[in-house]
PDB file of C-alpha atoms in Angstrom:
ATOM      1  CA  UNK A 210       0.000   0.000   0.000  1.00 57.00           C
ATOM      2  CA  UNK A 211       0.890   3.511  -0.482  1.00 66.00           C
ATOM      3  CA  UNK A 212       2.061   5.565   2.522  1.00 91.00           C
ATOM      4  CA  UNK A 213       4.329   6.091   4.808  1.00 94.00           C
ATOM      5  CA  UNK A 214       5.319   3.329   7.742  1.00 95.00           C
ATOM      6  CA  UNK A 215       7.180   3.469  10.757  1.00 96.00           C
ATOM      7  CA  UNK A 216       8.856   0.208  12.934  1.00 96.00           C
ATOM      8  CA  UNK A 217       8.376  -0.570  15.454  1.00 97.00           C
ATOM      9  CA  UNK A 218       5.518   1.198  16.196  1.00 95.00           C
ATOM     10  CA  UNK A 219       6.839   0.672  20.034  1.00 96.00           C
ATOM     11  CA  UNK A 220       9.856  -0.100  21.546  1.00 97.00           C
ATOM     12  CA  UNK A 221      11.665  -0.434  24.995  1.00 98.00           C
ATOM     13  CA  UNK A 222      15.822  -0.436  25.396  1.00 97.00           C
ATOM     14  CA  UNK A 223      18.136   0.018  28.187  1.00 97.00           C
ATOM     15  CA  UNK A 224      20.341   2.986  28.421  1.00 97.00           C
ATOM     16  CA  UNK A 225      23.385   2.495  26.208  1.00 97.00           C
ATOM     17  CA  UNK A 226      21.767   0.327  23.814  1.00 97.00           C
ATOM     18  CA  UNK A 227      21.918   1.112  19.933  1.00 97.00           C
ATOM     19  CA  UNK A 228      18.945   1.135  18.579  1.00 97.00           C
ATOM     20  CA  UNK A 229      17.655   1.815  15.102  1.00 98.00           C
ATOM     21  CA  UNK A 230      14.138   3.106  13.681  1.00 98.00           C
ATOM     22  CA  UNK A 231      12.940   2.541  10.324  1.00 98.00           C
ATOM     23  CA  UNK A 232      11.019   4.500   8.262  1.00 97.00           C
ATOM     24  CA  UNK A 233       9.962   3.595   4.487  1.00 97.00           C
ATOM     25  CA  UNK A 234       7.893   5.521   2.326  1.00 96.00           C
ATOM     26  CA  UNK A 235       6.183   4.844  -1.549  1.00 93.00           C
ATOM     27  CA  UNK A 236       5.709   8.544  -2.606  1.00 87.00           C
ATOM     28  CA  UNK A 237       8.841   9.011  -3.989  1.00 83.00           C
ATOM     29  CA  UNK A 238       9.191  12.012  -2.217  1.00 89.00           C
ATOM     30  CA  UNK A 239      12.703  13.359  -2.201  1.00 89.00           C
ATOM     31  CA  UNK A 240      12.284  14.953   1.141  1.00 91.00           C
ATOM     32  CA  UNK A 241      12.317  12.588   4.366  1.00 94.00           C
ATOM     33  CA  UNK A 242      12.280  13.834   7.612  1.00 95.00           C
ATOM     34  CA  UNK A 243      12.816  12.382  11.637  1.00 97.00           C
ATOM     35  CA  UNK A 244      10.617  14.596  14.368  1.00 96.00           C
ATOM     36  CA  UNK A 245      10.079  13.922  18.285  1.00 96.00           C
ATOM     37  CA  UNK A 246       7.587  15.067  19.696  1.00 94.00           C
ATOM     38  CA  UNK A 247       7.528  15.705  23.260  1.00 91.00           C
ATOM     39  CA  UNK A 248       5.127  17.200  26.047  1.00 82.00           C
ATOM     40  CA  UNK A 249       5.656  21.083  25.820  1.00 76.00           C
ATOM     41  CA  UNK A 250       7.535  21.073  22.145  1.00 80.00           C
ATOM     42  CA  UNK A 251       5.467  20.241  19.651  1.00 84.00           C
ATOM     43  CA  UNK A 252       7.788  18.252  17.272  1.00 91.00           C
ATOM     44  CA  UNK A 253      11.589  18.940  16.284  1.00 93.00           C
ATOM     45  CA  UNK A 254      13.301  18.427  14.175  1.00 93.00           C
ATOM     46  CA  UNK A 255      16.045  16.145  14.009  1.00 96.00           C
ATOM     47  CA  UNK A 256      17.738  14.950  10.548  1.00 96.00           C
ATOM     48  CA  UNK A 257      16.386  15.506   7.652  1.00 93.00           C
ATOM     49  CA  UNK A 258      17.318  14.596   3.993  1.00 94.00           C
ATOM     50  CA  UNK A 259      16.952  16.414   0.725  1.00 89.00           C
ATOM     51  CA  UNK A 260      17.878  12.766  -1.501  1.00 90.00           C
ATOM     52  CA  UNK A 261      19.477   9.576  -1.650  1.00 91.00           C
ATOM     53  CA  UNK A 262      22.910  10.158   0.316  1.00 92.00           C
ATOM     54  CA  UNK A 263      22.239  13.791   0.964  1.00 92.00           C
ATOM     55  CA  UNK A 264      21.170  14.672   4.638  1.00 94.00           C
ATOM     56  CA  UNK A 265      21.403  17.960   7.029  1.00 93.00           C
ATOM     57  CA  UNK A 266      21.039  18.130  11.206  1.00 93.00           C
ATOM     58  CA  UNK A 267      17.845  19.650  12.534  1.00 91.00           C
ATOM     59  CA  UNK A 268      17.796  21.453  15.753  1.00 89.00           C
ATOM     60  CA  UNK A 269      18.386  18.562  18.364  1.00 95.00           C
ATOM     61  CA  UNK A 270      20.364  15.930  16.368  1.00 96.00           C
ATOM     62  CA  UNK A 271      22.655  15.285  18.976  1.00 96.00           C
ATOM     63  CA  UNK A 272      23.206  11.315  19.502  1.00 96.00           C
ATOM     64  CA  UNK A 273      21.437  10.247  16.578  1.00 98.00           C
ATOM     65  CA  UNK A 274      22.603   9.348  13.240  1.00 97.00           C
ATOM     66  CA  UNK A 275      20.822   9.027   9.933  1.00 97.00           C
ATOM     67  CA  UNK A 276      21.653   7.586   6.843  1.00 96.00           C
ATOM     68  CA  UNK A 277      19.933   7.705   3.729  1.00 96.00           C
ATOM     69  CA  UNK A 278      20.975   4.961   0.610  1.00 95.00           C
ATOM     70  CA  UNK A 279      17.684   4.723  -0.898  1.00 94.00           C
ATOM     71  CA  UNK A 280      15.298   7.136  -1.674  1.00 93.00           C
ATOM     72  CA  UNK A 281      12.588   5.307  -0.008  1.00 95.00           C
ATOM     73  CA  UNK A 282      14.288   4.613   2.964  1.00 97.00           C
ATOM     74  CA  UNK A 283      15.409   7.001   6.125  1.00 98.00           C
ATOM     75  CA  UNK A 284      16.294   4.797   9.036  1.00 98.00           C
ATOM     76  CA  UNK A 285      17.308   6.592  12.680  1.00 98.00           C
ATOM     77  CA  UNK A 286      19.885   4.748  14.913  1.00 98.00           C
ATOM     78  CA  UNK A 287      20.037   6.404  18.813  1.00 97.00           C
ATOM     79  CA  UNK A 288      23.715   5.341  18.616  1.00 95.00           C
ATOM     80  CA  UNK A 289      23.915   4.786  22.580  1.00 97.00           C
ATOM     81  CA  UNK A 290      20.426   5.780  23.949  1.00 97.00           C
ATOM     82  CA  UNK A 291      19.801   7.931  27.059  1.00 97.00           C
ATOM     83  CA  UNK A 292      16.839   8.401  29.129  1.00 97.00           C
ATOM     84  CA  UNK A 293      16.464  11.802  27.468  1.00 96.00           C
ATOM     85  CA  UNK A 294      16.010  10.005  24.585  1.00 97.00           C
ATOM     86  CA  UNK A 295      12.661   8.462  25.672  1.00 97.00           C
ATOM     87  CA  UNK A 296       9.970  10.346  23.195  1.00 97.00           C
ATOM     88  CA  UNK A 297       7.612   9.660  20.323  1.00 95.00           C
ATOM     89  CA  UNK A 298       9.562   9.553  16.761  1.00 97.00           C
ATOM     90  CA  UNK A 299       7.918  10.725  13.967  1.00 96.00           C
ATOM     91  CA  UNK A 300       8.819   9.706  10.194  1.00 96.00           C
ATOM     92  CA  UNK A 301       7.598  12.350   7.690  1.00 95.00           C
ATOM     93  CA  UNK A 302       8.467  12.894   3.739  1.00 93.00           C
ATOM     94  CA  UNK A 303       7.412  15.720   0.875  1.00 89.00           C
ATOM     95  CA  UNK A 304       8.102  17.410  -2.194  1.00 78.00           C
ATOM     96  CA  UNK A 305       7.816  15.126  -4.986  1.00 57.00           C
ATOM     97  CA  UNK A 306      10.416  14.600  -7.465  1.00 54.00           C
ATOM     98  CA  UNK A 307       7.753  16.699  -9.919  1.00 56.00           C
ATOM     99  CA  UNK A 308       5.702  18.844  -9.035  1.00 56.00           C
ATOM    100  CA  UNK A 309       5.044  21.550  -6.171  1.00 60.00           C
ATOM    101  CA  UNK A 310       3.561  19.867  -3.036  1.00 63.00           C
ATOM    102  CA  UNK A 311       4.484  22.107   0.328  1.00 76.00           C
ATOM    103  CA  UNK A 312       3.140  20.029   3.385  1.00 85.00           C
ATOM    104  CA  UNK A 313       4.601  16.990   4.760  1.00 90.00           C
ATOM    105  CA  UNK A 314       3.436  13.654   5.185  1.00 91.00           C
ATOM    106  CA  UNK A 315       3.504  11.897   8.539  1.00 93.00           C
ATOM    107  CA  UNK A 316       4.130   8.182   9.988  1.00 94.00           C
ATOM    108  CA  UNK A 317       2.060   6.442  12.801  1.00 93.00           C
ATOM    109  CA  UNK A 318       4.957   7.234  14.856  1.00 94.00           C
ATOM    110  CA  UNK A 319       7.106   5.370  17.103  1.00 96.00           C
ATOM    111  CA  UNK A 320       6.934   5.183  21.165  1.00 96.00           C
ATOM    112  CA  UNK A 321      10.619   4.765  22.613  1.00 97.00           C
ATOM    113  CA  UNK A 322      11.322   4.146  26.044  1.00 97.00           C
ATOM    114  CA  UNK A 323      14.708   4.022  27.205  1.00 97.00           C
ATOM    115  CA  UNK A 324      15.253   2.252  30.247  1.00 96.00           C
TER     116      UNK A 324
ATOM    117  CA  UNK B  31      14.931  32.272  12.582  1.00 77.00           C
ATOM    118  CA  UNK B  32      11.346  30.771  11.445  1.00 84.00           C
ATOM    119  CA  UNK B  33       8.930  30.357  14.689  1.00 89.00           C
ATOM    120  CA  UNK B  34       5.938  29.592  15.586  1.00 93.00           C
ATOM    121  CA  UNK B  35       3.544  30.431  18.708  1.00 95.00           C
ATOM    122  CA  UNK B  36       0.214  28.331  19.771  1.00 95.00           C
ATOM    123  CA  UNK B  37      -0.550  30.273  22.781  1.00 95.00           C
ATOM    124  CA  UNK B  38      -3.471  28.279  24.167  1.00 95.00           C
ATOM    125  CA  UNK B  39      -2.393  25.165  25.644  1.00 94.00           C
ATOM    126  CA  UNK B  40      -6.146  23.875  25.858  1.00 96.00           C
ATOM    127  CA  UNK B  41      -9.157  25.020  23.974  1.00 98.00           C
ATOM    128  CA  UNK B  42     -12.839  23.508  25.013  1.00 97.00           C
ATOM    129  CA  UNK B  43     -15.808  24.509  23.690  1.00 97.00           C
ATOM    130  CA  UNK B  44     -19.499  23.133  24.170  1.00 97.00           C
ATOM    131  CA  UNK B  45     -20.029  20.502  20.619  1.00 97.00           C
ATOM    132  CA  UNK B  46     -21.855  23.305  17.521  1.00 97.00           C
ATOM    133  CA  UNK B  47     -20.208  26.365  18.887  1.00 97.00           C
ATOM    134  CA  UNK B  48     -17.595  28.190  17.051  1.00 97.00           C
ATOM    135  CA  UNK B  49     -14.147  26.603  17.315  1.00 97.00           C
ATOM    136  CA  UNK B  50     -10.644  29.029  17.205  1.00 98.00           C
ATOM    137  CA  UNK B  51      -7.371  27.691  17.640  1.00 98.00           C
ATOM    138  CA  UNK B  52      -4.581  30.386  17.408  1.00 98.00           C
ATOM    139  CA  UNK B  53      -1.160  30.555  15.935  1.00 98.00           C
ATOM    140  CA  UNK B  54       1.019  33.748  15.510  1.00 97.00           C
ATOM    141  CA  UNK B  55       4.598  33.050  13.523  1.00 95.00           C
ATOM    142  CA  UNK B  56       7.477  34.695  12.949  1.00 92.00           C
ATOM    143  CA  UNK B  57       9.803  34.176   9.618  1.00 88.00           C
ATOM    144  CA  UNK B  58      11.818  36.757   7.487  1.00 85.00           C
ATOM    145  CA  UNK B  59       9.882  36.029   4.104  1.00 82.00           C
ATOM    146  CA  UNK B  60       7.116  35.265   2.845  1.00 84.00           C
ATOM    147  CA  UNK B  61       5.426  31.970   4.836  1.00 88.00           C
ATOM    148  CA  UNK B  62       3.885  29.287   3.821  1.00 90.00           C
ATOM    149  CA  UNK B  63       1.812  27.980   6.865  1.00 94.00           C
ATOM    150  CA  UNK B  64      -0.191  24.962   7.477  1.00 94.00           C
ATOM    151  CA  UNK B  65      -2.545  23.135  10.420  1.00 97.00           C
ATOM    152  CA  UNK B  66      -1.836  19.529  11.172  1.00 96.00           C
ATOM    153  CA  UNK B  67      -4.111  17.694  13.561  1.00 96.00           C
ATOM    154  CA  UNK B  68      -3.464  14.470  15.937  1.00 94.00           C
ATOM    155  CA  UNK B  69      -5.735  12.133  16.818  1.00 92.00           C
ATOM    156  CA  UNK B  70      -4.060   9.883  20.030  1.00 86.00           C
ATOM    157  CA  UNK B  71      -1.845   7.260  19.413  1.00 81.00           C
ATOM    158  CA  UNK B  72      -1.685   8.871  15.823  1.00 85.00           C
ATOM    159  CA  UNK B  73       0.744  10.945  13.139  1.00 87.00           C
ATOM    160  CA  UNK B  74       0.008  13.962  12.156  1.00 92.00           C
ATOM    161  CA  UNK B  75      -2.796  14.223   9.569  1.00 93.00           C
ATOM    162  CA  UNK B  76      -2.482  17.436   7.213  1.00 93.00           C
ATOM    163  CA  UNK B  77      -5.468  20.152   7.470  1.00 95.00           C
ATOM    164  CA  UNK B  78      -4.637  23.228   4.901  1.00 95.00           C
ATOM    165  CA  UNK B  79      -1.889  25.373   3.918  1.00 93.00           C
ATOM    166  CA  UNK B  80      -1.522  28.912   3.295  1.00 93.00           C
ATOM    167  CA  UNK B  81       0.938  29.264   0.651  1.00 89.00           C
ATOM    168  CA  UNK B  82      -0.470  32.578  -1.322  1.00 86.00           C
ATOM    169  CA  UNK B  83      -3.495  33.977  -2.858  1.00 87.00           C
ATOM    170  CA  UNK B  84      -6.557  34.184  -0.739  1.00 90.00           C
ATOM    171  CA  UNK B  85      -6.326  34.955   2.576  1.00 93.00           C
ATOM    172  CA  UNK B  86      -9.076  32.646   3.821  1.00 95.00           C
ATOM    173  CA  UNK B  87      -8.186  28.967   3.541  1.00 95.00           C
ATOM    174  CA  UNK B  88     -10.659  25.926   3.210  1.00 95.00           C
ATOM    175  CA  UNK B  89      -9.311  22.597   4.155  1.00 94.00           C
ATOM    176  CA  UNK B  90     -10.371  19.302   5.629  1.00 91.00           C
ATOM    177  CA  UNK B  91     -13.394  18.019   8.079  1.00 92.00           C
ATOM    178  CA  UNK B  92     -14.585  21.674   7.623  1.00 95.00           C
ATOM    179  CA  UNK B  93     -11.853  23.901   8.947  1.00 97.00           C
ATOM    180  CA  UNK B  94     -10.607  26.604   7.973  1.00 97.00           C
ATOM    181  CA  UNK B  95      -7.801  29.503   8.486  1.00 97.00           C
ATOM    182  CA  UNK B  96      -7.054  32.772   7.689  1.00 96.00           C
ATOM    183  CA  UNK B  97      -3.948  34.464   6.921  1.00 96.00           C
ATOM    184  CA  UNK B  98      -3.373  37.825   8.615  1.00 96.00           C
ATOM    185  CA  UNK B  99      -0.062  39.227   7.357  1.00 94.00           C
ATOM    186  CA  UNK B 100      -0.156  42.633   9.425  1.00 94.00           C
ATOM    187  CA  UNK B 101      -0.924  40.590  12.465  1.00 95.00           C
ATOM    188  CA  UNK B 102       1.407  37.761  11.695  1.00 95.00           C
ATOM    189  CA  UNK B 103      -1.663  35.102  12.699  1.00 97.00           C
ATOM    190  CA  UNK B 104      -2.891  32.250  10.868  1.00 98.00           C
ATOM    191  CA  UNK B 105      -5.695  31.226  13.190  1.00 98.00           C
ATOM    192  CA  UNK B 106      -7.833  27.745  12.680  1.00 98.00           C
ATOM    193  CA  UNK B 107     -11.417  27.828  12.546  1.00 98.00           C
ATOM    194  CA  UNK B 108     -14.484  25.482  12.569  1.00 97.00           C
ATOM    195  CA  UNK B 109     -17.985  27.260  12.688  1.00 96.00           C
ATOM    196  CA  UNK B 110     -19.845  24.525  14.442  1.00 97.00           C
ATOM    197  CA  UNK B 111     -17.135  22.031  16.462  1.00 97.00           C
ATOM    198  CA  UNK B 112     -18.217  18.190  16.949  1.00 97.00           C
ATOM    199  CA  UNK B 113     -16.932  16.001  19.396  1.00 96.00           C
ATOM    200  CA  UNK B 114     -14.847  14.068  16.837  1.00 95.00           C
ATOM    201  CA  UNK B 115     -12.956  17.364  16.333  1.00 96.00           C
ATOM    202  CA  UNK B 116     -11.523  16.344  19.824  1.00 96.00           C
ATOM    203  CA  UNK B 117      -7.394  16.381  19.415  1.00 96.00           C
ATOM    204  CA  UNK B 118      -3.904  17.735  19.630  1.00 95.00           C
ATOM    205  CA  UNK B 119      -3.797  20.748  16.683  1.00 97.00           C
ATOM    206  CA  UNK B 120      -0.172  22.113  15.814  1.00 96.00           C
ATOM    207  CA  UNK B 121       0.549  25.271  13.335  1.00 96.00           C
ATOM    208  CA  UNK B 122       3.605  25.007  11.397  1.00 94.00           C
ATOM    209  CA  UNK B 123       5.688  27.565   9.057  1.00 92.00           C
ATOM    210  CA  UNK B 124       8.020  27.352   6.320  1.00 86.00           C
ATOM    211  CA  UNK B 125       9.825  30.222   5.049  1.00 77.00           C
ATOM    212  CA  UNK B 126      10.549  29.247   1.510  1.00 72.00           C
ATOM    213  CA  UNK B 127      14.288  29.959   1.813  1.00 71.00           C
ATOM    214  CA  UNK B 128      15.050  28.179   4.684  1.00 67.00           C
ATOM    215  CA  UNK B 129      14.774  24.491   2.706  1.00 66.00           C
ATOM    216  CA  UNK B 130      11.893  22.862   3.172  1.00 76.00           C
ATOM    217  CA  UNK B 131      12.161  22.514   7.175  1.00 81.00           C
ATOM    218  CA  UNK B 132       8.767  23.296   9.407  1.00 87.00           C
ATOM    219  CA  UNK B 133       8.760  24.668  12.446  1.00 89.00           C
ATOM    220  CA  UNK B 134       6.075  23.215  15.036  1.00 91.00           C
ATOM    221  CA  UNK B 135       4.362  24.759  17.511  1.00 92.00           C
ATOM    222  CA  UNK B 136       4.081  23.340  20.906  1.00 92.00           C
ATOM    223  CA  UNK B 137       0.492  22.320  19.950  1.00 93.00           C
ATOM    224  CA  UNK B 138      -3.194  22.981  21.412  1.00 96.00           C
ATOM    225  CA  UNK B 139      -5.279  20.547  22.638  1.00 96.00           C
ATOM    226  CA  UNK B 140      -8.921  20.768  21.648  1.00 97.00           C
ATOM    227  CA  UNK B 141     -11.762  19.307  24.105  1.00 97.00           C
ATOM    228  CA  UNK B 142     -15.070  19.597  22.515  1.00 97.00           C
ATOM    229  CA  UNK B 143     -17.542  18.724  25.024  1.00 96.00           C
ATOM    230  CA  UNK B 144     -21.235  17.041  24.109  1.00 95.00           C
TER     231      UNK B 144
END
């Protein structure tokens, strides 16, 4: 099916664990994006990626690391989590590779707890 | 810096009264603004966007927004609110040369009571 997906949808670690979140999408967006979302922030932003092997930081992208080798993938690895860490990850994408969509597309989200 | 301000933590309003949910943003061009809405356990479901052209924006389940440029606001609205409308509403803005990242507000919840 079309869409965006997210996995796991929910997942507990320990504290120094790597962990990594997927996130696949079938737009063929060129645009893919990781949020959190906490109590009190809203969501923001952490990577982001405007292609295949081209990605940026957001504004809290410290301990995570993104890669990007397919266009329709845009996994997040938590490299050694923290309790800080513990939030609700968002997967988003936009912008087709034609035309002039603006708004984003979200995943179901995933709920990490770190232990 | 683009920003954004929701400055109502909680709305609630009695189900077929008017419904307002307010954002106020801050960017150094032109914006292009939009409402997202969150159901729980849920992503983000796009509403509208503002990108240019009319000022008054129709978009899903019967909302709408309308740009105010002098008062930098770009304020949700539902004439008659239904319980279903219950959920966590964020604004977000683009400025156009700032490459395609949004900036969230901290989000408004929205009770709509029976």
């Amino acid at each position: 099916d079309a869409g965006i997906t997210q996995s796991p949808r929910y997942k507990i670690t320990e504290t120094g664990r790597q962990v990594t979140l997927m996130c696949h999408q079938t737009w063929s967006h060129s645009y893919m994006f990781w949020y959190r979302q906490d109590l009190g922030h809203g969501l923001r932003l952490i990577y982001y990626s405007a292609a295949a092997d081209i990605t940026d930081k957001g504004e809290v992208s410290d301990g995570y690391v993104v890669s990007r080798s397919k266009t329709e993938n845009f996994p997040l690895t938590l490299e050694s989590a923290t309790r800080s860490q513990t939030s609700v990850y968002f997967c988003a994408s936009g912008f087709p590779l034609q035309g002039a969509a603006h708004e984003q597309f979200f995943g179901p989200g995933t709920r990490l707890t770190v232990l | 810096a683009q920003s954004v301000a929701q400055p109502e933590d909680q709305v609630n309003v009695a189900e077929g009264n008017p419904l307002t949910v307010k954002c106020t943003y801050s960017v150094s061009g032109n914006p292009y603004l939009f409402w997202y809405v969150q159901y729980p356990n849920r992503g983000l479901q796009f509403l509208l966007k503002y990108i240019t052209g009319d000022n008054l924006v129709k978009g899903s389940y019967g909302f709408e927004a309308e740009f105010n440029k002098s008062q930098t606001s770009f304020h949700l609205k539902k004439p008659s609110a239904l319980v279903s409308d219950s959920a966590l509403y964020f604004c977000a803005v683009r400025d156009p040369a700032n490459d395609y990242k949004l900036s969230f507000g901290a989000g408004t919840t929205v009770t709509v009571r029976a």
